[in-house]
GROMACS .gro file of N, CA and C in nm:
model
  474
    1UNK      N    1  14.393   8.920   3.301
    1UNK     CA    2  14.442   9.038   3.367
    1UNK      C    3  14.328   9.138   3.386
    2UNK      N    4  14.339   9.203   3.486
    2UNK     CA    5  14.206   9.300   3.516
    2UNK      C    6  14.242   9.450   3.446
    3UNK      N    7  14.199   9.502   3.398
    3UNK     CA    8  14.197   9.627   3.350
    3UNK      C    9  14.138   9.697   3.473
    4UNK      N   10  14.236   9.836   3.472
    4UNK     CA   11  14.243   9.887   3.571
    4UNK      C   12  14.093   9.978   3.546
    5UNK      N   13  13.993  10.070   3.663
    5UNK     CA   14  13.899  10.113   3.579
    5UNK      C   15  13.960  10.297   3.569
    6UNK      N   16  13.886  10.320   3.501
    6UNK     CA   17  13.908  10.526   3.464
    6UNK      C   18  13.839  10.588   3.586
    7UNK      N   19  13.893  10.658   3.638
    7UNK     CA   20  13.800  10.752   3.754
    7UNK      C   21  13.752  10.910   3.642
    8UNK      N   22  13.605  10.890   3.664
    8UNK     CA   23  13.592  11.010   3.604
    8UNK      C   24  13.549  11.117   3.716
    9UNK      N   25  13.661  11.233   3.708
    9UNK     CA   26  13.655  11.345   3.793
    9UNK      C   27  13.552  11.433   3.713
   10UNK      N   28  13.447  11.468   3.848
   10UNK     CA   29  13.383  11.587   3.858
   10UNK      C   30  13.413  11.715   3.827
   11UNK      N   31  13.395  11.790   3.715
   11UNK     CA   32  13.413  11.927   3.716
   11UNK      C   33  13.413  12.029   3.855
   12UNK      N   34  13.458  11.988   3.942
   12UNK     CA   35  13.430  12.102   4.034
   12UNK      C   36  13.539  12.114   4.068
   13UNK      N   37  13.562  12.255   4.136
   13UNK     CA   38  13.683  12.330   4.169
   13UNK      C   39  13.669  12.334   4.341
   14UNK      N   40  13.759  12.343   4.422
   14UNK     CA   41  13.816  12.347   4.570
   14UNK      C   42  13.859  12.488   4.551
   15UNK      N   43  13.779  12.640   4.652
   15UNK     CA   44  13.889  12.715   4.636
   15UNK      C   45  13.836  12.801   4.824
   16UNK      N   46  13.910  12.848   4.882
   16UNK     CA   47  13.910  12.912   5.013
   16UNK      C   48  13.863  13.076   4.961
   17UNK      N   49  13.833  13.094   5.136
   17UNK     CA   50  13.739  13.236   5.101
   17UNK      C   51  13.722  13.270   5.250
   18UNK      N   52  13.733  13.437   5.268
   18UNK     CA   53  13.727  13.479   5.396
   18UNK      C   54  13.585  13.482   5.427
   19UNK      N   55  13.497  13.469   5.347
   19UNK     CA   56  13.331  13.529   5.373
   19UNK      C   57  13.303  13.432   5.527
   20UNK      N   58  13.216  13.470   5.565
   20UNK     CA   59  13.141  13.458   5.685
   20UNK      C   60  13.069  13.301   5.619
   21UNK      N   61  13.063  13.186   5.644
   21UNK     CA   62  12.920  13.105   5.590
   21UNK      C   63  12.903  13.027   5.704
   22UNK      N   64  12.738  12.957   5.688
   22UNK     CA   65  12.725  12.888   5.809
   22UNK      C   66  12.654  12.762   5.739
   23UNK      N   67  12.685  12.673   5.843
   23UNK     CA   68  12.609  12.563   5.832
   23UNK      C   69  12.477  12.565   5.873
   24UNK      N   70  12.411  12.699   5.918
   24UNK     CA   71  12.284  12.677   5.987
   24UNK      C   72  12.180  12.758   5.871
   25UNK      N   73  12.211  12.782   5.800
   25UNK     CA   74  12.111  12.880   5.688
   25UNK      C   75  11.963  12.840   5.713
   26UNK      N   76  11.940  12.733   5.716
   26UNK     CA   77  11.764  12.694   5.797
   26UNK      C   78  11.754  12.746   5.858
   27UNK      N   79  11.821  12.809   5.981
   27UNK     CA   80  11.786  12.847   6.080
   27UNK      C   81  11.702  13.014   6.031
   28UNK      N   82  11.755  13.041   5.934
   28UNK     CA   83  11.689  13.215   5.868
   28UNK      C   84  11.526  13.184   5.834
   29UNK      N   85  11.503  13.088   5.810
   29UNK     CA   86  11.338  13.081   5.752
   29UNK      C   87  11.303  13.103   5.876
   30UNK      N   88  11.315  13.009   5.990
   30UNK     CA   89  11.262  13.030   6.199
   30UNK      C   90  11.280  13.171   6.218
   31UNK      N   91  11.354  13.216   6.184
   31UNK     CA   92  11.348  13.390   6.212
   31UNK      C   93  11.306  13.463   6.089
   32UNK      N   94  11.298  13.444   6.069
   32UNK     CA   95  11.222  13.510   5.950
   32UNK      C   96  11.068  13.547   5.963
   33UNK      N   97  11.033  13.390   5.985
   33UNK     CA   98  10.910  13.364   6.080
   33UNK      C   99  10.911  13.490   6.202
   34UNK      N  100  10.958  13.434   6.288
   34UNK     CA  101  10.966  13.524   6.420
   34UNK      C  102  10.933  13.673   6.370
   35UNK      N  103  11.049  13.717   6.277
   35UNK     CA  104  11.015  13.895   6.241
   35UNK      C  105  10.884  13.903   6.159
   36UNK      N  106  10.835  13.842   6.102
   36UNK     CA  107  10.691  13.826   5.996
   36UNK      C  108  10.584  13.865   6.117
   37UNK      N  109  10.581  13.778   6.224
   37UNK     CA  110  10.426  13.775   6.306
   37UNK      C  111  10.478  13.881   6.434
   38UNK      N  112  10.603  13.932   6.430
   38UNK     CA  113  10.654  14.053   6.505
   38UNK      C  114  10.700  13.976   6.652
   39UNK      N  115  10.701  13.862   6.690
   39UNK     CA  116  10.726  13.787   6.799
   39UNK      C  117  10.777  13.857   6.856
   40UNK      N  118  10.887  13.915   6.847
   40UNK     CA  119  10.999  14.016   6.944
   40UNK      C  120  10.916  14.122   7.022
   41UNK      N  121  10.784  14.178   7.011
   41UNK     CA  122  10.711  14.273   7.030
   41UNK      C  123  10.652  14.208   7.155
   42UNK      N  124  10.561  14.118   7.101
   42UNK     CA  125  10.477  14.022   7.161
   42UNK      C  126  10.534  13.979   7.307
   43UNK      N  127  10.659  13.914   7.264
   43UNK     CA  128  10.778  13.860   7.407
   43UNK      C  129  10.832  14.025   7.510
   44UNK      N  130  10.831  14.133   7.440
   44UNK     CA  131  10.863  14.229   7.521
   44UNK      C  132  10.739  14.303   7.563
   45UNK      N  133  10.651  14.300   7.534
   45UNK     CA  134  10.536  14.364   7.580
   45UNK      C  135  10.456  14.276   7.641
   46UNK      N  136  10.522  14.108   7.682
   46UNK     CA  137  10.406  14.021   7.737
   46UNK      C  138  10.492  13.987   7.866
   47UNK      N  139  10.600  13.972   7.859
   47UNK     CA  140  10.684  13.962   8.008
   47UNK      C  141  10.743  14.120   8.039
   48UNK      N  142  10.733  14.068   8.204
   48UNK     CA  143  10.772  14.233   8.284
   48UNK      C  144  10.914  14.240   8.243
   49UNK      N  145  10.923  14.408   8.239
   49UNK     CA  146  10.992  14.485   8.210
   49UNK      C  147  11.145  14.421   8.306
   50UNK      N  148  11.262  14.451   8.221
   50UNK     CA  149  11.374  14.391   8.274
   50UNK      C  150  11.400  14.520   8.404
   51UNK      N  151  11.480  14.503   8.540
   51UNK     CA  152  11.516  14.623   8.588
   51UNK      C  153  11.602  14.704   8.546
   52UNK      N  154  11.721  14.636   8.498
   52UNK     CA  155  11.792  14.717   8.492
   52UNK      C  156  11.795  14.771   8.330
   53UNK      N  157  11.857  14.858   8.296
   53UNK     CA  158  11.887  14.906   8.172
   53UNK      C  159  12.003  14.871   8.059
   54UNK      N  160  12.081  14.809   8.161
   54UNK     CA  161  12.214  14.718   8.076
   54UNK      C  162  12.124  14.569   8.086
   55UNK      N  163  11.980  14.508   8.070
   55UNK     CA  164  11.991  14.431   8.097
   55UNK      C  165  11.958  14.350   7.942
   56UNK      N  166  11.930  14.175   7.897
   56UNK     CA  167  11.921  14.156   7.797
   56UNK      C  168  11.789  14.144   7.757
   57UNK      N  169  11.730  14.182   7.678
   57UNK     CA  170  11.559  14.176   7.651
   57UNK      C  171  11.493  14.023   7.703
   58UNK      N  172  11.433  13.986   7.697
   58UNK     CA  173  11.338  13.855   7.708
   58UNK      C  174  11.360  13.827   7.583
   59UNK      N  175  11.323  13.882   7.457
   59UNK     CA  176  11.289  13.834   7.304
   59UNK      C  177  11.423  13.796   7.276
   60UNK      N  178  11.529  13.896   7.314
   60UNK     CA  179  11.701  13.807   7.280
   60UNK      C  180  11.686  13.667   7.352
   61UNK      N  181  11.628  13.654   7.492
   61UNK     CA  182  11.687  13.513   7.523
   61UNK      C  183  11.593  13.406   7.469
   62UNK      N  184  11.439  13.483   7.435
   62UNK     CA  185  11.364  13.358   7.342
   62UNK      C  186  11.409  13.322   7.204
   63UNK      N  187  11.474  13.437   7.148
   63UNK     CA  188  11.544  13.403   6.987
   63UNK      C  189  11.638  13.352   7.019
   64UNK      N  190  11.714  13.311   7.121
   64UNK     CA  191  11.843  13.217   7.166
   64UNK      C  192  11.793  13.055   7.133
   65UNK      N  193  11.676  13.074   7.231
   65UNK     CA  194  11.622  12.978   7.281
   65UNK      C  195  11.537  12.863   7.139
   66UNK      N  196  11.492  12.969   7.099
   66UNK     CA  197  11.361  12.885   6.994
   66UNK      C  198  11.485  12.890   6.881
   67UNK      N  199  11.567  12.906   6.785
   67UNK     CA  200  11.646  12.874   6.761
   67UNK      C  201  11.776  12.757   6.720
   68UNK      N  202  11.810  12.761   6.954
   68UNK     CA  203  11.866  12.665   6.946
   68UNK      C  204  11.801  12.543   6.929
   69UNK      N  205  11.648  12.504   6.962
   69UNK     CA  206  11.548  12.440   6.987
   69UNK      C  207  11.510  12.379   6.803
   70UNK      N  208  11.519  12.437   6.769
   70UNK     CA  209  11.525  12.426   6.581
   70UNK      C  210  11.621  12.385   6.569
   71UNK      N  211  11.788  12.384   6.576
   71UNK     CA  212  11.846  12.344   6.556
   71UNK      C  213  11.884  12.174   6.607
   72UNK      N  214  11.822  12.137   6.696
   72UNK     CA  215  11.828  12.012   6.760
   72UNK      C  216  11.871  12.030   6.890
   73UNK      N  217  11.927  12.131   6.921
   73UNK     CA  218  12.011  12.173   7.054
   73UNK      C  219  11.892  12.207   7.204
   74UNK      N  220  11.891  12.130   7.292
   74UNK     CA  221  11.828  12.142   7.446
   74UNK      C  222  11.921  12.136   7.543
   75UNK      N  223  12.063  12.162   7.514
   75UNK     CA  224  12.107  12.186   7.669
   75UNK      C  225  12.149  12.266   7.682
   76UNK      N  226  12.153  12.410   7.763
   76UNK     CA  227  12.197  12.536   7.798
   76UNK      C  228  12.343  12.540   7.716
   77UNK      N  229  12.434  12.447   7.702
   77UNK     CA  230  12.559  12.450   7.619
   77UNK      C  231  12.588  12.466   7.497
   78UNK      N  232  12.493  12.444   7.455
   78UNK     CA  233  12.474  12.453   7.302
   78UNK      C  234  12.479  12.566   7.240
   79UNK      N  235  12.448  12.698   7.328
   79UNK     CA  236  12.433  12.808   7.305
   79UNK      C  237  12.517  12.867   7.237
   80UNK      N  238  12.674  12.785   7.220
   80UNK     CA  239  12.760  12.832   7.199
   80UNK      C  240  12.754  12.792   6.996
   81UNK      N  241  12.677  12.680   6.988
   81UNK     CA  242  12.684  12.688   6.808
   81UNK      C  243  12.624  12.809   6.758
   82UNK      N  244  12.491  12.861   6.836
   82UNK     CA  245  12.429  12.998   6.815
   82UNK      C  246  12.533  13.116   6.815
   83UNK      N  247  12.553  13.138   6.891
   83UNK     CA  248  12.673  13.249   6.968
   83UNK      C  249  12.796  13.235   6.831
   84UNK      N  250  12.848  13.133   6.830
   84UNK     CA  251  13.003  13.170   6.788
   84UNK      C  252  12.973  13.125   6.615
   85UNK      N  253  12.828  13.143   6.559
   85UNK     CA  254  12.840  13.108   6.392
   85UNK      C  255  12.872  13.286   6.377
   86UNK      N  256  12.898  13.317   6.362
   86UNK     CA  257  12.907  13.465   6.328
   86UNK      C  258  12.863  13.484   6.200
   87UNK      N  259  12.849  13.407   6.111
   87UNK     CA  260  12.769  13.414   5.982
   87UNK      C  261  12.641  13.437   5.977
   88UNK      N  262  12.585  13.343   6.082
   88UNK     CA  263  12.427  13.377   6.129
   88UNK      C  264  12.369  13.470   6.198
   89UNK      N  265  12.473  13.509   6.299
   89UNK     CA  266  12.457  13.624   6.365
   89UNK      C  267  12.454  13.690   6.294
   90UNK      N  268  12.523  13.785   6.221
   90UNK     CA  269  12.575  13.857   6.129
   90UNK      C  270  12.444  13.881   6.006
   91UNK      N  271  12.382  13.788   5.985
   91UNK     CA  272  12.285  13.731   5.867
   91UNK      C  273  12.147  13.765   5.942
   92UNK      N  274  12.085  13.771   6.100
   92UNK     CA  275  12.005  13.755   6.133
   92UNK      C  276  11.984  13.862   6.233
   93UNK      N  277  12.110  13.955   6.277
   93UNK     CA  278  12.147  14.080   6.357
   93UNK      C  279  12.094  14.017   6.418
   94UNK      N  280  12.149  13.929   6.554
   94UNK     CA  281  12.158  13.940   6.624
   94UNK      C  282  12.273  13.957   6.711
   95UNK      N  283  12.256  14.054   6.778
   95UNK     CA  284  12.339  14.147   6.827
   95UNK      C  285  12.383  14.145   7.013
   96UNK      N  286  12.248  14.120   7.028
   96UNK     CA  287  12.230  14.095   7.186
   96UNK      C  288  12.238  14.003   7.223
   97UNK      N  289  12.297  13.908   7.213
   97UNK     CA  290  12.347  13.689   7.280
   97UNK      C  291  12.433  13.715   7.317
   98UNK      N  292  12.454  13.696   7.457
   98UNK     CA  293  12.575  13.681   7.547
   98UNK      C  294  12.719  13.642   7.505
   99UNK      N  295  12.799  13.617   7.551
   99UNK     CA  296  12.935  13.574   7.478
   99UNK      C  297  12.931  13.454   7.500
  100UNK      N  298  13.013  13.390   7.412
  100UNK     CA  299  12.993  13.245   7.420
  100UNK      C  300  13.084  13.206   7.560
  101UNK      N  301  13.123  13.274   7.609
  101UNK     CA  302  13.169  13.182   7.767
  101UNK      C  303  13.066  13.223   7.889
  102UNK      N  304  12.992  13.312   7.853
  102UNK     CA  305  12.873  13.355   7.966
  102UNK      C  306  12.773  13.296   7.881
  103UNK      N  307  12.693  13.255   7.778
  103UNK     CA  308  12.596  13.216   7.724
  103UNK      C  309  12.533  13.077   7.830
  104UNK      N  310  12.536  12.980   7.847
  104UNK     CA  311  12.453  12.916   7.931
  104UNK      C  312  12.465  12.906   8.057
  105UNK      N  313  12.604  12.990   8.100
  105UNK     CA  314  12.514  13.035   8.272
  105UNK      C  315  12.412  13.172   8.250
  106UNK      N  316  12.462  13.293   8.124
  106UNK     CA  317  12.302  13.380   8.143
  106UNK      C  318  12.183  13.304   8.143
  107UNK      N  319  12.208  13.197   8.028
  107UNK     CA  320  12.058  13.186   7.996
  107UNK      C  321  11.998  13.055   8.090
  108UNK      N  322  12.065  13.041   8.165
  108UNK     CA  323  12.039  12.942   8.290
  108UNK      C  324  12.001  13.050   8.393
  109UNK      N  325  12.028  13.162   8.421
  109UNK     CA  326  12.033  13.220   8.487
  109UNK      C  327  11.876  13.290   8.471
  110UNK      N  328  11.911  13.345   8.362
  110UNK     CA  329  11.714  13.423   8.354
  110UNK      C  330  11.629  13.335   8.353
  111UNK      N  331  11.651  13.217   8.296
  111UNK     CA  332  11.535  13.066   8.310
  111UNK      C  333  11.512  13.045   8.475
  112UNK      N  334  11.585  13.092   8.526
  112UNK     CA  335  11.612  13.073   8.711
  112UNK      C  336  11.539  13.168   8.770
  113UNK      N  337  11.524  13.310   8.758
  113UNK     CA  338  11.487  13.394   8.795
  113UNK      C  339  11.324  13.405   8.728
  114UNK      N  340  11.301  13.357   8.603
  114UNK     CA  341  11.160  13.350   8.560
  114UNK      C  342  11.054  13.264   8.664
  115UNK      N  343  11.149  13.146   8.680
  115UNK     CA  344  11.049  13.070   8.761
  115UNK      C  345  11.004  12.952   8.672
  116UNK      N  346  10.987  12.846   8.663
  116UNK     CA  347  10.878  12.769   8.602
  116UNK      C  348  10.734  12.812   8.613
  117UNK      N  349  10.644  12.873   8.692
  117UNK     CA  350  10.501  12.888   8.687
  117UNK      C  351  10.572  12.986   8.592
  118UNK      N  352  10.610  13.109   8.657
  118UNK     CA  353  10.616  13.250   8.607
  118UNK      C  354  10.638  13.188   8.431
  119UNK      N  355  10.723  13.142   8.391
  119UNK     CA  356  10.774  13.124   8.245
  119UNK      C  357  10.686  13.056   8.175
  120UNK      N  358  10.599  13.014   8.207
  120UNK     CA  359  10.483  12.908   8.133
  120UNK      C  360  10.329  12.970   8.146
  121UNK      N  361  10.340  13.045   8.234
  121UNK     CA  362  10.238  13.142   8.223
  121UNK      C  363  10.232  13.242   8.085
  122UNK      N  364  10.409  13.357   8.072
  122UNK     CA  365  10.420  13.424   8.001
  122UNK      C  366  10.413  13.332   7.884
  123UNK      N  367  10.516  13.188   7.866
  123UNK     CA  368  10.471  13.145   7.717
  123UNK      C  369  10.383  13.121   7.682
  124UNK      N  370  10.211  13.131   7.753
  124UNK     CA  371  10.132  13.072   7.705
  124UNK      C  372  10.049  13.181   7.621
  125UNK      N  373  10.100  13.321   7.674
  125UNK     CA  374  10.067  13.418   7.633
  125UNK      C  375  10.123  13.481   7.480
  126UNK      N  376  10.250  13.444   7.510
  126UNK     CA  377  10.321  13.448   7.365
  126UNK      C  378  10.339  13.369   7.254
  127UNK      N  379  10.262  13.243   7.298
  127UNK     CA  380  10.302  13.138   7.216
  127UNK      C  381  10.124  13.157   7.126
  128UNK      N  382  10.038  13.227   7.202
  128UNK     CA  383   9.934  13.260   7.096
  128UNK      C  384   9.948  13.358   7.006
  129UNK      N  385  10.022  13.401   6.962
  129UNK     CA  386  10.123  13.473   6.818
  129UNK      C  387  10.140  13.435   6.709
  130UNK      N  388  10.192  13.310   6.754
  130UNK     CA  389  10.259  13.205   6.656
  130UNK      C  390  10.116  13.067   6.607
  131UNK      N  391  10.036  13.083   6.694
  131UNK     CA  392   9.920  12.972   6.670
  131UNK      C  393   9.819  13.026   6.588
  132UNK      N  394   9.807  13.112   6.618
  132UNK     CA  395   9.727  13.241   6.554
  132UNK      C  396   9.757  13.239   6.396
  133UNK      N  397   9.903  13.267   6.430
  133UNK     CA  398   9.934  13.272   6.249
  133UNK      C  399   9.942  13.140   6.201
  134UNK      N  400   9.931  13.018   6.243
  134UNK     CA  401   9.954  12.904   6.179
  134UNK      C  402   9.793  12.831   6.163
  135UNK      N  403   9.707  12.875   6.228
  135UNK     CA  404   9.593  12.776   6.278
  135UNK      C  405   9.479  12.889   6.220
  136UNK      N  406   9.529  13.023   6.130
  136UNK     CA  407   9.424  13.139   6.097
  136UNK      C  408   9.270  13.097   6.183
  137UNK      N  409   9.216  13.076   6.153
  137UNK     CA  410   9.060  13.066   6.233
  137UNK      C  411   8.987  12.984   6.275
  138UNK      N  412   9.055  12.847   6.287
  138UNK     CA  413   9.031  12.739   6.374
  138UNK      C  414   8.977  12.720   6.449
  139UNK      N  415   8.882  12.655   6.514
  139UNK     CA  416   8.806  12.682   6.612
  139UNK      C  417   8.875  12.619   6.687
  140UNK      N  418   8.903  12.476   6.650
  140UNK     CA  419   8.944  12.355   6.720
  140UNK      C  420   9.057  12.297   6.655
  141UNK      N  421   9.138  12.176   6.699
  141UNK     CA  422   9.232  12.108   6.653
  141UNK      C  423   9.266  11.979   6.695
  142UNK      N  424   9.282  11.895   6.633
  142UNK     CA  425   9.315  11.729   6.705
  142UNK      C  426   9.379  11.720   6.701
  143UNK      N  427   9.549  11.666   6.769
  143UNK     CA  428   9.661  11.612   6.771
  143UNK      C  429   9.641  11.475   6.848
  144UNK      N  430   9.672  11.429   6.708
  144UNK     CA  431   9.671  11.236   6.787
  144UNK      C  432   9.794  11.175   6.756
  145UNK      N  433   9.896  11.185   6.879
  145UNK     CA  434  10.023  11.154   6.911
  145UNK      C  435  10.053  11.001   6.879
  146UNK      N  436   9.927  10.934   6.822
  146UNK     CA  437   9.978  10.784   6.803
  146UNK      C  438   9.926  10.751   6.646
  147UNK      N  439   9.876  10.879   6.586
  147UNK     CA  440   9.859  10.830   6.463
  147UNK      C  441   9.928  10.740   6.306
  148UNK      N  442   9.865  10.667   6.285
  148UNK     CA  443   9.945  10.575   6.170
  148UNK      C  444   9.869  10.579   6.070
  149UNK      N  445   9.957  10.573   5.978
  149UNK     CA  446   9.855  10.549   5.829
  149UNK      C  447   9.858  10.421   5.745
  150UNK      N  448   9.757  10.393   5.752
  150UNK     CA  449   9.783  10.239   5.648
  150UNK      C  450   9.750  10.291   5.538
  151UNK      N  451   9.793  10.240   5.410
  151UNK     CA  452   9.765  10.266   5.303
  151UNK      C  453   9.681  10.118   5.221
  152UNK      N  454   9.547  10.166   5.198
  152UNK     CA  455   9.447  10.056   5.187
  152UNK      C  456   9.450  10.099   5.024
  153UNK      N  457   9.446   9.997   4.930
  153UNK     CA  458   9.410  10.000   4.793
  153UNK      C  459   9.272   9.937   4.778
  154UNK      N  460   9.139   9.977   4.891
  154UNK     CA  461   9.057   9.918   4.868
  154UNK      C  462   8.956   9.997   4.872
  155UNK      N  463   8.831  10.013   4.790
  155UNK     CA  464   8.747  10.100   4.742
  155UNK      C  465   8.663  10.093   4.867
  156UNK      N  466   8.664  10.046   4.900
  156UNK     CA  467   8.585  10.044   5.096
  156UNK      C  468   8.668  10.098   5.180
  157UNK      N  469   8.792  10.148   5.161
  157UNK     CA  470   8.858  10.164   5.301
  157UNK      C  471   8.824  10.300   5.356
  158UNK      N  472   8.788  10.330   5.451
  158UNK     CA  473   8.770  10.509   5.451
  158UNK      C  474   8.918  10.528   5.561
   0.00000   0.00000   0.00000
């Protein structure tokens, strides 16, 4: 006859809670980052001035953007895991992201009006912010997109 076996339960407790939480808490170190090297400054003082005065900064739609881009998210739709965590929002003030049913036609929309030259021009300008602080005084840098490592246990291998 088989003896049945004992389940041994885990001390842990199940209990509900109104607090705000998110599944994206990584996402606070990427901004964190961002406010450390002042990025928000950089993005508003490196692209032209919006016209109008109700309008949304550039640095709101790049903290949308680099973000969703961290999170795994590349299609204008996605905007909406950003938009509707309200924990993160809430956690990271951001205040200025469209509503989640206008979020990827705005941000389709200013990506439209930037232009591709126009937008790759300004990122190239802003994206030396962030290289700056990662690469301190570098002269130079190699990225070799096909690199492999063997691991040699041999007193000759260089």
């Amino acid at each position: 006859m088989i003896q049945p076996r004992r389940m041994h339960i885990l001390p842990y407790s199940i209990d509900s809670t109104n607090d705000l939480i998110t599944s994206r808490a990584g996402l606070t170190s990427i901004a964190h980052v961002m406010q450390a090297i002042e990025l928000e400054n950089t993005i508003n003082q490196t692209f032209p001035k919006p016209k109008s005065n109700r309008a949304i900064a550039h640095a709101d739609y790049f903290t949308t953007l680099i973000l969703m881009m961290h999170e795994g998210s590349f299609q204008l739709d996605h905007v909406a895991n950003i938009v509707e965590d309200k924990a993160l929002c809430t956690l990271l003030g951001l205040e200025n992201i469209p509503s989640p049913s206008l979020s990827p036609s705005t941000l389709g929309g200013w990506l439209r009006r930037m232009g591709e030259i126009q937008f790759i021009k300004y990122w190239h300008e802003v994206n030396k912010v962030p290289l700056k602080a990662a690469l301190h005084h570098c002269k130079a840098v190699t990225l070799d997109i096909d690199a492999t490592e063997i691991i040699a246990h041999k007193s000759s291998a260089k």
